[in-house]
Amino acid sequence: MSETSQARSRAQEATGAERVPPQRAGAEPEYRQRADEYTQPYGQVPGGTVFASTVLVLAGAFHIIVGLTAIFNSDFYVVTESGLALNVDFAAWGWVHFGLGIVAVAAGLGLLTGQMWARVTGIAMAAVSAVVSLAFIPAYPLWALVVIALDIVVIYAIAVHGSRAGATR
């Protein structure tokens, strides 16, 4: 060690300052490199969120189809209105499904733009949709089970991948 570096280290010890090793130019700390993996530039939505929004729009479209069918052609279904879990006429069920479908499609499109309200609404709508479809199983079992499965996938995809959208406007 030279006399200058010895004097500098004695001065650092006297003031209590720690010696920080020099950083290489362009080198970023490891935590910063890992954080960059999870962020997207503004305007870009990660693939998991695109998947979630697409499935949410698809489930909403299914609800719209079921709703319109119940409103205009109640003879299409397997059981009569008295055979449903709730004794409600098909026109009322149709309007419920139609309304759920419209809100689900809007939430799916909002999710594509990275809106926080769309994440919350998407998860809530998928949960409500699953419960409504569960009550609608006697009327059209296969269709209701497909919608319930899609709702579960939507909840999972939004919950896991929705936070990586980056924008919380």
Tab-separated table of C-alpha atoms in Angstrom:
chain	number	residue	atom	x	y	z
A	1	MET	CA	0.000	0.000	0.000
A	2	SER	CA	1.305	3.426	-0.829
A	3	GLU	CA	1.554	6.214	1.722
A	4	THR	CA	-1.324	8.087	0.096
A	5	SER	CA	-3.722	5.145	0.228
A	6	GLN	CA	-2.692	4.406	3.837
A	7	ALA	CA	-3.405	8.004	4.796
A	8	ARG	CA	-6.775	7.860	3.006
A	9	SER	CA	-7.777	4.641	4.782
A	10	ARG	CA	-6.758	6.144	8.175
A	11	ALA	CA	-8.884	9.215	7.405
A	12	GLN	CA	-11.849	7.022	6.490
A	13	GLU	CA	-11.489	5.025	9.694
A	14	ALA	CA	-11.327	8.234	11.743
A	15	THR	CA	-14.491	9.689	10.184
A	16	GLY	CA	-16.335	6.358	10.196
A	17	ALA	CA	-16.855	6.399	6.423
A	18	GLU	CA	-16.959	3.066	4.666
A	19	ARG	CA	-15.098	2.400	1.487
A	20	VAL	CA	-17.450	1.557	-1.373
A	21	PRO	CA	-15.966	-0.460	-4.205
A	22	PRO	CA	-16.030	1.335	-7.542
A	23	GLN	CA	-18.902	0.483	-9.883
A	24	ARG	CA	-18.278	-0.549	-13.437
A	25	ALA	CA	-19.735	1.806	-15.990
A	26	GLY	CA	-23.131	0.571	-17.179
A	27	ALA	CA	-23.427	-2.069	-14.459
A	28	GLU	CA	-26.774	-2.123	-12.659
A	29	PRO	CA	-27.448	-3.722	-9.320
A	30	GLU	CA	-28.962	-7.196	-9.477
A	31	TYR	CA	-32.268	-6.127	-7.919
A	32	ARG	CA	-32.732	-3.523	-10.671
A	33	GLN	CA	-32.158	-6.114	-13.393
A	34	ARG	CA	-34.769	-8.416	-11.847
A	35	ALA	CA	-37.304	-5.589	-11.459
A	36	ASP	CA	-36.978	-4.725	-15.148
A	37	GLU	CA	-38.190	-8.224	-16.068
A	38	TYR	CA	-41.623	-7.426	-14.617
A	39	THR	CA	-42.200	-3.975	-16.058
A	40	GLN	CA	-43.468	-3.170	-19.503
A	41	PRO	CA	-43.094	0.056	-21.432
A	42	TYR	CA	-46.190	2.278	-21.335
A	43	GLY	CA	-48.803	1.088	-23.773
A	44	GLN	CA	-47.652	-2.534	-23.913
A	45	VAL	CA	-49.667	-5.181	-22.117
A	46	PRO	CA	-48.048	-8.490	-21.094
A	47	GLY	CA	-49.215	-11.726	-22.698
A	48	GLY	CA	-50.952	-13.052	-19.589
A	49	THR	CA	-53.120	-9.960	-19.417
A	50	VAL	CA	-53.954	-10.217	-23.113
A	51	PHE	CA	-54.966	-13.842	-22.512
A	52	ALA	CA	-57.111	-12.878	-19.505
A	53	SER	CA	-58.852	-10.074	-21.367
A	54	THR	CA	-59.494	-12.268	-24.407
A	55	VAL	CA	-61.041	-15.022	-22.292
A	56	LEU	CA	-63.089	-12.435	-20.384
A	57	VAL	CA	-64.435	-11.001	-23.654
A	58	LEU	CA	-65.194	-14.556	-24.827
A	59	ALA	CA	-67.068	-15.393	-21.604
A	60	GLY	CA	-68.962	-12.096	-21.943
A	61	ALA	CA	-69.912	-12.975	-25.506
A	62	PHE	CA	-71.195	-16.356	-24.301
A	63	HIS	CA	-73.346	-14.588	-21.717
A	64	ILE	CA	-74.725	-12.244	-24.356
A	65	ILE	CA	-75.635	-15.215	-26.576
A	66	VAL	CA	-77.289	-17.072	-23.681
A	67	GLY	CA	-79.135	-13.915	-22.686
A	68	LEU	CA	-80.474	-13.194	-26.149
A	69	THR	CA	-81.496	-16.822	-26.574
A	70	ALA	CA	-83.388	-16.787	-23.274
A	71	ILE	CA	-85.113	-13.511	-24.150
A	72	PHE	CA	-86.208	-14.446	-27.680
A	73	ASN	CA	-86.537	-18.259	-27.648
A	74	SER	CA	-87.269	-19.772	-24.240
A	75	ASP	CA	-88.203	-23.138	-25.830
A	76	PHE	CA	-84.524	-23.700	-26.629
A	77	TYR	CA	-83.623	-24.818	-23.104
A	78	VAL	CA	-83.725	-28.333	-21.672
A	79	VAL	CA	-86.025	-27.646	-18.706
A	80	THR	CA	-88.966	-25.371	-18.088
A	81	GLU	CA	-88.729	-22.287	-15.919
A	82	SER	CA	-89.933	-24.263	-12.892
A	83	GLY	CA	-86.958	-26.628	-13.273
A	84	LEU	CA	-84.368	-23.878	-12.733
A	85	ALA	CA	-82.531	-23.471	-9.439
A	86	LEU	CA	-84.438	-20.207	-8.948
A	87	ASN	CA	-88.009	-20.112	-10.185
A	88	VAL	CA	-87.587	-17.121	-12.504
A	89	ASP	CA	-88.820	-16.835	-16.076
A	90	PHE	CA	-86.320	-17.158	-18.888
A	91	ALA	CA	-86.721	-13.531	-19.940
A	92	ALA	CA	-85.446	-12.374	-16.532
A	93	TRP	CA	-82.533	-14.829	-16.735
A	94	GLY	CA	-81.870	-13.571	-20.244
A	95	TRP	CA	-81.581	-9.965	-19.117
A	96	VAL	CA	-79.270	-10.962	-16.254
A	97	HIS	CA	-77.007	-12.873	-18.640
A	98	PHE	CA	-77.126	-10.088	-21.203
A	99	GLY	CA	-76.154	-7.465	-18.613
A	100	LEU	CA	-73.315	-9.644	-17.272
A	101	GLY	CA	-72.067	-10.151	-20.812
A	102	ILE	CA	-71.987	-6.444	-21.631
A	103	VAL	CA	-70.092	-5.589	-18.427
A	104	ALA	CA	-67.671	-8.513	-18.949
A	105	VAL	CA	-66.887	-7.425	-22.513
A	106	ALA	CA	-66.308	-3.833	-21.346
A	107	ALA	CA	-64.019	-5.047	-18.541
A	108	GLY	CA	-62.104	-7.253	-20.982
A	109	LEU	CA	-61.514	-4.339	-23.323
A	110	GLY	CA	-60.513	-2.122	-20.392
A	111	LEU	CA	-58.083	-4.792	-19.235
A	112	LEU	CA	-56.344	-4.605	-22.609
A	113	THR	CA	-55.603	-0.933	-21.953
A	114	GLY	CA	-54.215	-1.648	-18.474
A	115	GLN	CA	-57.033	-0.068	-16.473
A	116	MET	CA	-57.134	-0.903	-12.748
A	117	TRP	CA	-60.938	-0.708	-12.648
A	118	ALA	CA	-61.021	-3.379	-15.365
A	119	ARG	CA	-58.951	-5.779	-13.218
A	120	VAL	CA	-61.264	-5.378	-10.247
A	121	THR	CA	-64.411	-5.489	-12.385
A	122	GLY	CA	-63.122	-8.463	-14.380
A	123	ILE	CA	-62.501	-10.578	-11.292
A	124	ALA	CA	-65.825	-9.543	-9.742
A	125	MET	CA	-67.740	-10.201	-12.962
A	126	ALA	CA	-66.131	-13.601	-13.427
A	127	ALA	CA	-67.101	-14.578	-9.873
A	128	VAL	CA	-70.703	-13.368	-10.312
A	129	SER	CA	-70.838	-15.018	-13.724
A	130	ALA	CA	-69.775	-18.364	-12.260
A	131	VAL	CA	-72.498	-18.189	-9.588
A	132	VAL	CA	-75.180	-17.187	-12.113
A	133	SER	CA	-74.080	-19.960	-14.464
A	134	LEU	CA	-74.158	-22.430	-11.586
A	135	ALA	CA	-77.815	-21.552	-11.004
A	136	PHE	CA	-78.447	-21.896	-14.777
A	137	ILE	CA	-76.998	-25.443	-15.048
A	138	PRO	CA	-80.405	-27.195	-15.173
A	139	ALA	CA	-81.430	-25.144	-18.218
A	140	TYR	CA	-78.376	-25.898	-20.346
A	141	PRO	CA	-75.745	-27.935	-18.470
A	142	LEU	CA	-72.859	-28.104	-20.937
A	143	TRP	CA	-72.999	-24.413	-21.811
A	144	ALA	CA	-73.129	-23.372	-18.143
A	145	LEU	CA	-70.163	-25.612	-17.242
A	146	VAL	CA	-68.083	-24.166	-20.094
A	147	VAL	CA	-68.812	-20.629	-18.898
A	148	ILE	CA	-67.927	-21.578	-15.295
A	149	ALA	CA	-64.610	-23.051	-16.464
A	150	LEU	CA	-63.853	-19.887	-18.454
A	151	ASP	CA	-64.694	-17.761	-15.417
A	152	ILE	CA	-62.216	-19.692	-13.268
A	153	VAL	CA	-59.510	-19.236	-15.900
A	154	VAL	CA	-60.288	-15.492	-16.075
A	155	ILE	CA	-60.013	-15.063	-12.300
A	156	TYR	CA	-56.682	-16.903	-12.255
A	157	ALA	CA	-55.227	-15.067	-15.234
A	158	ILE	CA	-56.200	-11.603	-14.018
A	159	ALA	CA	-55.047	-12.282	-10.458
A	160	VAL	CA	-51.671	-13.660	-11.552
A	161	HIS	CA	-50.848	-11.579	-14.621
A	162	GLY	CA	-53.009	-8.472	-14.291
A	163	SER	CA	-50.631	-6.618	-11.947
A	164	ARG	CA	-47.887	-6.678	-14.561
A	165	ALA	CA	-49.824	-4.418	-16.907
A	166	GLY	CA	-47.897	-1.464	-15.517
A	167	ALA	CA	-50.567	1.217	-15.891
A	168	THR	CA	-52.923	2.036	-13.023
A	169	ARG	CA	-54.839	4.941	-14.484
